[in-house]
Coordinates of C-alpha atoms in Angstrom, one line a residue:
Chain A
X1 CA -48.0 -11.5 10.5
X2 CA -44.2 -10.6 11.1
X3 CA -42.4 -8.4 8.3
X4 CA -40.3 -10.5 5.9
X5 CA -36.8 -8.9 6.3
X6 CA -34.5 -11.0 4.0
X7 CA -35.6 -12.9 1.2
X8 CA -33.7 -15.0 -1.4
X9 CA -35.3 -15.7 -4.8
X10 CA -34.0 -18.8 -6.6
X11 CA -30.4 -17.7 -5.1
X12 CA -27.4 -19.6 -6.7
X13 CA -24.4 -19.0 -4.9
X14 CA -20.6 -20.1 -5.0
X15 CA -17.5 -20.0 -6.9
X16 CA -18.2 -20.0 -10.8
X17 CA -20.4 -23.3 -10.2
X18 CA -23.4 -23.0 -7.8
X19 CA -22.8 -24.9 -4.7
X20 CA -26.5 -26.0 -4.3
X21 CA -30.0 -26.0 -6.3
X22 CA -31.3 -22.6 -6.4
X23 CA -32.8 -21.8 -3.0
X24 CA -35.7 -19.4 -1.9
X25 CA -35.6 -18.4 1.6
X26 CA -37.1 -16.4 3.9
X27 CA -36.1 -14.7 7.4
X28 CA -38.6 -12.4 9.2
X29 CA -38.1 -10.0 12.5
X30 CA -37.6 -12.3 15.7
X31 CA -36.2 -15.3 13.7
X32 CA -33.2 -17.0 15.0
X33 CA -32.1 -18.9 12.2
X34 CA -29.2 -21.9 12.5
X35 CA -27.5 -22.9 9.3
X36 CA -26.6 -26.6 9.7
X37 CA -24.5 -28.6 7.2
X38 CA -21.5 -30.7 7.0
X39 CA -17.9 -28.9 6.4
X40 CA -17.2 -27.6 3.1
X41 CA -21.1 -27.5 1.9
X42 CA -21.2 -23.8 1.7
X43 CA -22.6 -22.3 4.8
X44 CA -20.0 -19.6 5.1
X45 CA -20.3 -19.0 1.2
X46 CA -23.9 -18.6 1.9
X47 CA -23.3 -16.3 4.6
X48 CA -21.0 -14.1 2.8
X49 CA -23.2 -14.0 -0.2
X50 CA -26.3 -12.9 1.9
X51 CA -24.2 -10.3 3.3
X52 CA -23.1 -8.9 0.2
X53 CA -19.3 -9.8 0.5
X54 CA -19.5 -12.3 -2.4
X55 CA -21.2 -11.6 -5.4
X56 CA -24.1 -14.1 -5.9
X57 CA -24.3 -16.2 -9.1
X58 CA -28.0 -15.7 -10.1
X59 CA -31.4 -15.1 -8.5
X60 CA -32.0 -12.4 -6.0
X61 CA -31.4 -11.4 -2.5
X62 CA -33.8 -8.8 -1.0
X63 CA -33.6 -6.6 2.1
X64 CA -36.7 -5.2 3.2
X65 CA -38.0 -5.6 -0.1
X66 CA -34.9 -3.8 -1.8
X67 CA -32.6 -5.7 -4.2
X68 CA -29.3 -6.0 -2.5
X69 CA -27.3 -5.3 -5.5
X70 CA -29.2 -2.0 -6.3
X71 CA -29.0 -0.5 -3.0
X72 CA -26.0 1.6 -1.7
X73 CA -23.1 -0.1 0.2
X74 CA -23.8 2.7 3.0
X75 CA -27.7 1.6 2.8
X76 CA -26.8 -2.0 2.9
X77 CA -24.7 -1.8 6.0
X78 CA -27.6 0.0 7.8
X79 CA -29.8 -3.1 7.2
X80 CA -27.5 -6.2 7.5
X81 CA -24.4 -6.7 9.5
X82 CA -21.7 -9.4 9.7
X83 CA -19.8 -10.9 12.5
X84 CA -17.0 -13.2 11.1
X85 CA -16.1 -16.2 13.2
X86 CA -12.5 -14.8 13.9
X87 CA -11.1 -11.3 12.8
X88 CA -8.6 -12.0 10.1
X89 CA -6.1 -9.6 11.6
X90 CA -5.5 -8.2 15.2
X91 CA -4.5 -4.7 15.5
X92 CA -3.9 -1.9 18.1
X93 CA -7.3 -1.3 18.0
X94 CA -9.4 -1.1 21.5
X95 CA -12.7 -2.6 21.8
X96 CA -14.2 0.9 21.9
X97 CA -12.9 2.0 18.8
X98 CA -14.1 -1.3 17.3
X99 CA -17.6 -1.0 18.9
X100 CA -17.7 2.7 17.5
X101 CA -17.0 1.4 13.9
X102 CA -20.8 0.1 14.3
X103 CA -21.7 3.9 13.7
X104 CA -19.5 4.2 10.4
X105 CA -22.5 3.6 8.1
X106 CA -24.0 6.6 9.9
X107 CA -21.2 9.3 10.0
X108 CA -19.5 11.5 7.3
X109 CA -16.2 10.8 5.9
X110 CA -14.5 12.1 8.9
X111 CA -16.3 9.8 11.4
X112 CA -17.8 12.4 13.5
X113 CA -20.3 11.2 15.7
X114 CA -23.4 13.0 17.2
X115 CA -24.4 12.8 20.9
X116 CA -26.9 10.0 20.0
X117 CA -24.0 8.1 18.1
X118 CA -22.0 8.1 21.5
X119 CA -25.0 7.5 23.6
X120 CA -25.9 4.3 21.2
X121 CA -22.2 3.2 21.5
X122 CA -22.1 3.4 25.5
X123 CA -25.3 1.9 26.2
X124 CA -24.3 -1.2 23.9
X125 CA -20.9 -1.4 25.6
X126 CA -22.8 -1.3 29.1
X127 CA -25.3 -3.8 27.8
X128 CA -22.6 -6.5 27.0
X129 CA -20.5 -5.9 30.1
X130 CA -17.5 -4.6 28.1
X131 CA -17.3 -1.4 30.2
X132 CA -14.1 -2.6 31.9
X133 CA -12.6 -3.7 28.6
X134 CA -13.2 -0.9 26.6
X135 CA -9.6 0.6 26.5
X136 CA -8.0 -2.8 26.1
X137 CA -6.7 -3.7 22.5
X138 CA -8.5 -6.4 20.4
X139 CA -5.3 -8.8 20.6
X140 CA -5.2 -8.6 24.4
X141 CA -8.8 -10.2 24.7
X142 CA -9.9 -13.9 24.8
X143 CA -11.8 -15.3 21.9
X144 CA -15.0 -15.0 23.9
X145 CA -14.6 -11.4 24.9
X146 CA -13.4 -10.7 21.5
X147 CA -16.4 -12.4 19.8
X148 CA -18.6 -10.5 22.3
X149 CA -17.2 -7.2 21.4
X150 CA -17.6 -7.9 17.4
X151 CA -21.3 -8.8 18.2
X152 CA -21.7 -5.7 20.4
X153 CA -20.4 -3.7 17.4
X154 CA -23.0 -5.2 15.2
X155 CA -25.7 -4.2 17.7
X156 CA -24.4 -0.6 17.6
X157 CA -24.8 -0.9 13.8
X158 CA -28.7 -1.1 14.4
X159 CA -29.2 -3.3 11.6
X160 CA -32.5 -5.4 11.7
X161 CA -30.4 -8.4 10.5
X162 CA -27.3 -9.7 12.1
X163 CA -25.5 -12.5 10.2
X164 CA -22.8 -14.6 12.3
X165 CA -20.3 -17.0 10.9
X166 CA -19.9 -19.7 13.4
X167 CA -19.9 -17.5 16.3
X168 CA -19.3 -20.4 18.6
X169 CA -16.5 -22.0 16.7
X170 CA -13.4 -21.0 19.2
X171 CA -15.5 -20.7 22.5
X172 CA -15.8 -23.1 25.5
X173 CA -19.5 -24.5 26.6
X174 CA -20.2 -21.9 29.0
X175 CA -19.2 -19.1 26.8
X176 CA -21.1 -20.8 24.1
X177 CA -24.3 -21.0 25.9
X178 CA -24.0 -17.5 27.3
X179 CA -23.3 -15.9 23.7
X180 CA -26.7 -18.0 22.3
X181 CA -28.5 -16.7 25.6
X182 CA -27.5 -12.9 24.5
X183 CA -28.3 -13.5 21.0
X184 CA -31.8 -15.0 22.0
X185 CA -32.4 -11.9 24.3
X186 CA -31.5 -9.3 21.6
X187 CA -33.8 -11.0 19.3
X188 CA -36.8 -10.9 21.7
X189 CA -36.3 -7.5 22.7
X190 CA -34.9 -5.5 19.7
X191 CA -37.0 -7.9 17.3
X192 CA -33.9 -8.5 15.5
X193 CA -33.4 -11.3 12.7
X194 CA -30.4 -13.4 13.3
X195 CA -28.7 -15.8 11.2
X196 CA -25.7 -17.8 12.2
X197 CA -24.0 -21.2 11.1
X198 CA -22.9 -23.8 13.7
X199 CA -21.9 -27.6 13.8
X200 CA -23.4 -27.7 17.7
X201 CA -26.9 -29.3 17.1
X202 CA -27.5 -28.9 20.7
X203 CA -27.3 -25.0 20.5
X204 CA -29.4 -25.0 17.3
X205 CA -32.1 -27.0 18.9
X206 CA -32.1 -25.2 22.1
X207 CA -32.0 -21.5 20.7
X208 CA -33.0 -21.3 17.3
X209 CA -36.5 -20.8 15.9
X210 CA -35.7 -22.2 12.5
X211 CA -33.0 -24.6 10.9
X212 CA -31.6 -24.1 7.2
X213 CA -30.4 -27.6 6.7
X214 CA -28.1 -28.2 3.6
X215 CA -28.3 -31.6 2.4
X216 CA -27.3 -33.1 -0.6
X217 CA -27.3 -30.1 -2.7
X218 CA -30.3 -28.4 -1.6
X219 CA -31.1 -26.2 1.4
X220 CA -34.2 -26.8 3.0
X221 CA -36.0 -24.8 5.9
X222 CA -37.3 -26.6 9.0
X223 CA -38.8 -25.5 12.3
X224 CA -36.8 -26.8 15.0
X225 CA -39.7 -29.3 15.9
X226 CA -39.8 -30.9 12.5
X227 CA -36.1 -31.0 12.3
X228 CA -35.9 -33.1 15.5
X229 CA -38.9 -35.1 14.7
X230 CA -38.2 -36.0 11.3
X231 CA -35.0 -37.4 12.6
X232 CA -32.8 -35.4 10.4
X233 CA -30.5 -35.2 13.1
X234 CA -29.7 -38.9 12.1
X235 CA -28.5 -37.6 8.5
X236 CA -25.8 -35.7 10.1
X237 CA -24.7 -38.5 12.6
X238 CA -25.2 -41.2 10.7
X239 CA -22.0 -40.3 8.4
X240 CA -20.3 -40.4 11.5
X241 CA -21.4 -43.7 12.4
X242 CA -20.3 -45.0 8.9
X243 CA -16.9 -43.5 9.3
X244 CA -16.3 -44.8 12.9
X245 CA -17.2 -48.2 11.2
X246 CA -14.8 -48.0 8.3
X247 CA -12.0 -46.8 10.9
X248 CA -12.8 -49.9 13.0
X249 CA -12.5 -52.3 10.2
X250 CA -9.0 -50.5 9.2
X251 CA -7.9 -51.0 12.7
X252 CA -8.9 -54.7 12.5
Chain J
X1 CA -8.5 11.7 29.3
X2 CA -7.3 9.9 26.3
X3 CA -8.0 12.8 24.1
X4 CA -6.2 15.1 26.4
X5 CA -2.9 12.9 26.4
X6 CA -3.3 12.9 22.3
X7 CA -3.5 16.6 22.2
X8 CA -0.4 16.8 24.3
X9 CA 1.4 14.4 22.4
X10 CA 0.6 16.2 19.2
X11 CA 1.9 19.6 20.9
X12 CA 4.9 18.4 22.1
X13 CA 6.0 16.6 18.6
X14 CA 5.0 20.1 16.8
X15 CA 7.4 22.0 19.2
X16 CA 10.0 19.6 18.4
X17 CA 9.3 20.0 14.6
X18 CA 9.4 23.8 15.0
X19 CA 12.7 23.6 17.1
X20 CA 14.1 21.5 14.2
X21 CA 13.0 23.9 11.7
X22 CA 14.7 26.6 13.3
X23 CA 17.9 24.5 13.9
X24 CA 18.3 23.3 10.3
X25 CA 17.7 26.8 8.9
X26 CA 20.7 28.4 11.3
X27 CA 23.1 25.4 10.9
X28 CA 25.1 24.4 7.5
X29 CA 28.5 25.7 6.1
X30 CA 27.7 29.3 7.1
X31 CA 26.0 29.8 10.4
X32 CA 23.0 32.3 10.5
X33 CA 22.2 34.4 13.7
X34 CA 18.9 33.4 15.1
X35 CA 17.4 37.0 15.0
X36 CA 17.9 37.0 11.1
X37 CA 15.4 34.2 10.9
X38 CA 12.5 36.4 12.3
X39 CA 13.8 39.3 10.2
X40 CA 13.5 37.2 7.3
X41 CA 9.9 36.4 8.0
X42 CA 8.8 39.7 9.2
X43 CA 11.1 42.2 7.8
X44 CA 12.7 41.0 4.8
X45 CA 14.3 44.1 3.8
X46 CA 16.4 44.4 6.8
X47 CA 18.1 41.1 6.2
X48 CA 21.6 41.5 4.7
X49 CA 21.6 40.5 1.1
X50 CA 24.2 37.4 1.8
X51 CA 21.6 36.0 4.6
X52 CA 18.4 36.8 2.6
X53 CA 19.8 34.9 -0.5
X54 CA 21.3 32.1 1.5
X55 CA 18.0 31.5 3.3
X56 CA 15.6 32.3 0.3
X57 CA 17.4 30.3 -2.2
X58 CA 19.0 27.4 -0.2
X59 CA 17.9 27.0 3.7
X60 CA 14.2 27.4 3.1
X61 CA 13.8 25.2 0.0
X62 CA 16.0 22.5 1.7
X63 CA 13.8 22.8 4.9
X64 CA 10.5 22.6 3.2
X65 CA 11.5 20.0 0.9
X66 CA 12.8 17.9 3.8
X67 CA 9.1 18.3 5.7
X68 CA 7.5 17.4 2.3
X69 CA 9.5 14.5 1.6
X70 CA 9.1 13.2 5.5
X71 CA 5.6 13.7 5.2
X72 CA 4.8 11.9 2.0
X73 CA 6.9 9.0 2.4
X74 CA 5.7 8.5 6.0
X75 CA 1.9 8.6 4.8
X76 CA 2.5 6.3 1.9
X77 CA 4.4 4.0 4.2
X78 CA 1.5 4.0 6.7
X79 CA -1.0 3.5 3.8
X80 CA 0.9 0.4 2.4
X81 CA 1.3 -1.1 6.1
X82 CA -2.6 -1.1 6.2
X83 CA -3.5 -2.3 3.0
X84 CA -1.1 -4.8 2.8
X85 CA -1.4 -5.6 6.7
X86 CA 2.5 -6.3 6.7
X87 CA 4.8 -4.2 9.1
X88 CA 7.5 -4.4 6.6
X89 CA 5.6 -2.6 3.8
X90 CA 6.7 0.8 2.8
X91 CA 6.2 3.5 0.1
X92 CA 8.7 1.7 -2.4
X93 CA 7.3 -2.0 -1.7
X94 CA 5.5 -2.0 -5.2
X95 CA 8.4 -0.7 -7.2
X96 CA 7.8 3.1 -7.4
X97 CA 11.2 3.7 -6.7
X98 CA 12.6 1.1 -8.9
X99 CA 10.4 2.6 -11.9
X100 CA 11.9 5.9 -10.8
X101 CA 15.6 4.6 -10.9
X102 CA 14.7 2.9 -14.4
X103 CA 13.7 6.1 -15.9
X104 CA 16.7 8.2 -14.5
X105 CA 19.1 5.3 -15.4
X106 CA 17.9 5.3 -19.1
X107 CA 18.2 9.2 -19.2
X108 CA 21.7 9.2 -17.5
X109 CA 23.2 6.0 -18.7
X110 CA 21.4 5.1 -21.9
X111 CA 21.6 8.2 -23.8
X112 CA 24.6 9.9 -22.6
X113 CA 24.2 13.1 -24.4
X114 CA 21.5 14.3 -22.1
X115 CA 23.4 14.3 -19.1
X116 CA 24.8 17.8 -19.0
X117 CA 24.5 19.8 -16.1
X118 CA 21.7 22.5 -16.2
X119 CA 18.1 23.2 -15.5
X120 CA 16.9 21.4 -18.7
X121 CA 18.7 18.2 -17.8
X122 CA 17.2 18.5 -14.3
X123 CA 13.6 18.7 -15.7
X124 CA 14.3 15.7 -17.9
X125 CA 15.7 13.7 -15.0
X126 CA 12.3 14.6 -13.1
X127 CA 10.0 13.8 -16.1
X128 CA 12.3 10.4 -16.3
X129 CA 11.7 9.7 -12.9
X130 CA 7.9 10.4 -12.9
X131 CA 7.4 8.5 -16.2
X132 CA 9.3 5.4 -14.6
X133 CA 7.2 5.5 -11.3
X134 CA 3.8 6.1 -13.1
X135 CA 4.4 3.3 -15.5
X136 CA 5.2 0.9 -12.7
X137 CA 2.1 2.2 -10.8
X138 CA -0.4 1.8 -13.9
X139 CA 0.9 -2.1 -14.3
X140 CA 0.5 -2.6 -10.3
X141 CA -3.2 -0.9 -10.7
X142 CA -4.0 -3.1 -13.8
X143 CA -2.8 -6.2 -11.9
X144 CA -4.9 -5.1 -8.7
X145 CA -7.9 -4.8 -10.7
X146 CA -7.8 -8.6 -11.8
X147 CA -6.3 -10.1 -8.6
X148 CA -8.2 -10.4 -5.3
X149 CA -5.7 -11.6 -2.9
X150 CA -3.6 -8.9 -1.4
X151 CA -0.7 -11.0 -1.2
X152 CA -0.3 -11.6 -4.6
X153 CA -0.4 -7.9 -5.4
X154 CA 2.6 -7.6 -3.1
X155 CA 4.7 -10.6 -4.3
X156 CA 4.2 -9.3 -7.8
X157 CA 5.1 -5.8 -7.0
X158 CA 8.2 -7.0 -5.2
X159 CA 9.0 -9.2 -8.1
X160 CA 8.3 -6.4 -11.0
X161 CA 10.6 -4.2 -8.6
X162 CA 13.4 -6.7 -9.1
X163 CA 13.2 -7.0 -12.9
X164 CA 13.2 -3.5 -13.2
X165 CA 16.1 -3.3 -10.9
X166 CA 18.1 -6.0 -13.0
X167 CA 17.5 -4.0 -16.2
X168 CA 19.0 -1.1 -14.5
X169 CA 22.0 -3.0 -13.4
X170 CA 22.5 -4.3 -17.0
X171 CA 22.3 -0.6 -18.0
X172 CA 25.0 0.3 -15.4
X173 CA 27.3 -2.5 -16.6
X174 CA 27.3 -1.1 -20.1
X175 CA 27.5 2.6 -19.1
X176 CA 30.6 4.9 -19.0
X177 CA 32.2 5.3 -15.3
X178 CA 31.2 9.0 -15.2
X179 CA 27.5 8.3 -16.0
X180 CA 27.5 5.6 -13.6
X181 CA 28.9 8.1 -11.0
X182 CA 26.2 10.4 -11.6
X183 CA 23.5 7.9 -11.4
X184 CA 24.8 6.3 -8.0
X185 CA 24.8 9.9 -6.8
X186 CA 21.2 10.3 -7.7
X187 CA 20.3 7.0 -6.0
X188 CA 22.1 8.5 -2.8
X189 CA 19.2 10.9 -2.8
X190 CA 19.4 14.8 -2.0
X191 CA 17.1 17.4 -0.3
X192 CA 19.1 20.6 -1.5
X193 CA 18.8 19.7 -5.4
X194 CA 15.4 21.3 -5.3
X195 CA 15.1 24.9 -6.2
X196 CA 12.3 27.0 -4.5
X197 CA 10.6 26.8 -8.3
X198 CA 10.8 23.0 -7.8
X199 CA 8.8 23.4 -4.5
X200 CA 5.8 25.3 -6.1
X201 CA 5.3 22.0 -8.3
X202 CA 6.2 19.7 -5.3
X203 CA 4.0 21.0 -2.9
X204 CA 0.6 21.0 -4.5
X205 CA 1.2 17.2 -5.4
X206 CA 2.1 16.4 -1.6
X207 CA -1.1 18.4 -0.3
X208 CA -3.4 16.8 -3.0
X209 CA -2.0 13.3 -2.2
X210 CA -2.3 14.0 1.8
X211 CA -5.7 15.3 1.6
X212 CA -6.9 12.4 -0.6
X213 CA -5.6 10.1 2.4
X214 CA -7.7 12.1 4.8
X215 CA -10.7 11.6 2.7
X216 CA -10.5 8.0 3.1
X217 CA -9.0 7.4 6.6
X218 CA -12.3 6.3 7.8
X219 CA -12.2 3.5 5.4
X220 CA -8.6 2.5 6.2
X221 CA -9.9 2.2 9.7
X222 CA -12.5 -0.3 8.7
X223 CA -9.8 -2.1 6.9
X224 CA -7.8 -3.0 10.2
X225 CA -10.1 -5.9 11.4
X226 CA -9.9 -7.6 7.9
X227 CA -10.9 -7.4 4.6
X228 CA -14.1 -9.2 4.9
X229 CA -15.1 -7.4 7.7
X230 CA -14.4 -4.0 5.7
X231 CA -16.4 -5.4 2.9
X232 CA -19.3 -5.9 5.3
X233 CA -19.1 -2.5 6.6
X234 CA -19.5 -1.2 3.1
X235 CA -16.0 -0.6 1.9
X236 CA -15.4 -1.2 -1.5
X237 CA -12.0 -3.0 -1.2
X238 CA -10.9 -2.6 -5.0
X239 CA -11.8 1.0 -5.2
X240 CA -10.1 1.6 -1.8
X241 CA -6.9 -0.1 -3.4
X242 CA -6.8 2.0 -6.4
X243 CA -7.3 5.2 -4.5
X244 CA -4.7 4.1 -2.2
X245 CA -2.1 3.2 -4.7
X246 CA -2.9 6.6 -6.5
X247 CA -2.2 8.6 -3.3
X248 CA 0.9 6.6 -2.7
X249 CA 2.3 7.1 -6.2
X250 CA 1.5 10.9 -6.2
X251 CA 3.2 11.2 -3.1
X252 CA 6.1 8.8 -3.7
X253 CA 6.5 9.7 -7.1
X254 CA 6.9 13.3 -6.7
X255 CA 9.6 13.1 -3.7
X256 CA 11.4 10.4 -5.6
X257 CA 11.6 12.4 -8.6
X258 CA 13.0 15.3 -6.9
X259 CA 15.1 13.8 -4.1
X260 CA 16.1 10.3 -5.1
X261 CA 14.6 7.2 -3.3
X262 CA 14.9 7.8 0.3
X263 CA 14.8 4.4 2.1
X264 CA 13.5 3.5 5.7
X265 CA 11.7 6.6 6.7
X266 CA 8.4 5.4 5.2
X267 CA 8.7 2.1 7.0
X268 CA 10.0 3.4 10.7
X269 CA 7.9 6.5 10.9
X270 CA 4.6 4.9 11.0
X271 CA 5.6 2.4 13.5
X272 CA 7.4 5.3 15.6
X273 CA 3.8 7.1 15.4
X274 CA 1.9 4.0 16.3
X275 CA 4.2 3.5 19.5
X276 CA 3.7 7.1 20.7
X277 CA 0.3 7.3 20.4
X278 CA -0.5 3.6 21.0
X279 CA -3.3 3.5 18.4
X280 CA -4.0 2.1 15.0
X281 CA -6.8 5.0 14.5
X282 CA -5.8 6.5 11.3
X283 CA -7.3 9.8 12.1
X284 CA -4.4 10.2 14.4
X285 CA -1.5 8.2 12.8
X286 CA -2.0 10.3 9.4
X287 CA -1.1 13.7 11.3
X288 CA 1.1 12.1 13.5
X289 CA 3.0 10.4 10.6
X290 CA 3.2 13.8 8.8
X291 CA 4.6 15.6 11.7
X292 CA 7.0 12.8 12.7
X293 CA 8.2 12.3 9.1
X294 CA 9.2 16.0 9.2
X295 CA 10.9 15.7 12.4
X296 CA 12.9 12.5 11.1
X297 CA 13.7 14.1 7.8
X298 CA 15.0 17.0 9.5
X299 CA 17.2 15.1 11.7
X300 CA 18.5 13.2 8.8
X301 CA 19.3 16.8 7.1
X302 CA 20.8 17.9 10.2
X303 CA 23.1 14.8 10.5
X304 CA 24.1 14.7 6.9
X305 CA 25.5 18.3 7.6
X306 CA 26.8 17.8 10.9
X307 CA 29.9 15.7 10.1
X308 CA 31.4 17.3 7.0
X309 CA 32.9 20.8 6.7
X310 CA 31.5 22.1 3.5
X311 CA 29.7 18.9 1.9
X312 CA 26.7 16.7 2.5
X313 CA 26.6 13.3 3.2
X314 CA 24.0 10.9 1.2
X315 CA 20.6 11.7 2.9
X316 CA 19.3 8.3 1.8
X317 CA 22.5 6.6 4.1
X318 CA 21.5 8.7 7.0
X319 CA 17.7 7.9 6.8
X320 CA 18.6 4.3 6.8
X321 CA 21.0 4.6 9.7
X322 CA 18.2 6.4 11.4
X323 CA 15.3 4.5 10.6
X324 CA 16.8 0.7 10.6
X325 CA 17.2 0.7 14.3
X326 CA 13.9 2.1 15.0
X327 CA 12.2 -0.6 13.1
X328 CA 14.3 -3.2 14.6
X329 CA 13.6 -2.2 18.1
X330 CA 9.8 -1.8 17.4
X331 CA 9.4 -5.0 15.8
X332 CA 11.3 -6.9 18.5
X333 CA 9.4 -4.9 21.3
X334 CA 6.0 -5.3 20.2
X335 CA 5.4 -8.6 18.6
X336 CA 1.8 -8.3 18.6
X337 CA 0.7 -4.9 17.4
X338 CA 2.5 -4.1 14.4
X339 CA 0.0 -2.4 12.6

């Protein structure tokens, strides 16, 4: 019996109006959950709500059985970490400085790090093969390297849950596979719960253990086998086929 | 190794600052021999009355005001650039100086009978400038509570400043020549109109503002990769913005009330500090901006004395001439790393 880390209880989320029917979902340690759905269906909004960046509309989110709205920001950051699809802004920060930010939920207001903090930072930087990059500034990195640095930071934050918003969006095929393999290793070794959104069905099927599927204003949970066997993939691709047909008609 | 070079850089800047302090104290209409300075500090009784008075009442206050003003404006500029993620943001971007100008304009040009010359009218100007900038700040804070988007706050701030400046122009149009002149002189800025008594009000405000900034520099660092990143790292963005605007208004409001609006220092110095230390880390940039702000302002003060025999050029013009080329150079040179 694995421990339930993240739980939503009749959660409604969105901007003023809820985007889907109330959802009750569970995520446990060791899960790799891929969120699949069409553009604009609310994947990012759901992730932002789960992370606490966006206030929820109604219902409850619990992290380790604690209501997310009732714990302090500092405690929340020790339970859940977030990797945006792309940093909104590039600065002179070095990879090391970014990685070290992962310790900020544990340090005092002057950000003094203990030897333990530094050991955690350095070993994560080694694990992510970022040693050669650690003095480079973020803007000088490629998208893949930057994404790796961001994930390294999330690992340093030592949260049981890691949420990633379209981690593969700007990456090429090989970097994508490598990234997901790394995430899988992380989940296996450190028993982390990883939740990410993606448009890449191949990746979802290959690496995820569970799928949260957005379909007609509902979110349903599937195991990967069920997802494939029930032919739900077609609901995604069917629309594409219809579209191509209408385009073909247009050309005629 | 990086730590070592940071310490060396801080040491060099501190030495420069100390050198400029001494030069600033020595030069002026009356030249003071260098040994009188150490005498003034260690054996005040051995200094001749003339030098003692000059140092105590004029040179020291002017030097201290220059450093306080430079430090406050630079730190404020740094905060605004980080919060607005805009390399051209500065301490005055939200209209703090316009508010102060309006207050002063109302006193000088609106009610002509106040504008005598004496300590009471000085105090009145101070109050007017302080109230003006505080009112503008209150408006901005009210807006920032309601509006989430930082760009909207920036645009609103600039527009409010525009409106306020227009009101000042209207006042100028109707005012008498003499009053307009005394207002224009205030806008030119001055470091020497501050007495040693005023400093005892100025420095606690500046130190309070700077301490406040130090207390949230960790959060400012977390703001660097973006606002949603910061939120996910446990930063309460709205609270941070409010604290930040509060600190900036205390720092800038106090300096502007005493010295008038001093342009460009607040935009240029954070860029220069970033360039010297090649970092965005606020734990380094804040002390660096404090020191570099002092260095810049003292240079400005020295230059304002250097060209005239017994007068002072307007410090606002000097800081612009000093600051603007730095901004242009840095903006052209480092396209990618402006914050």
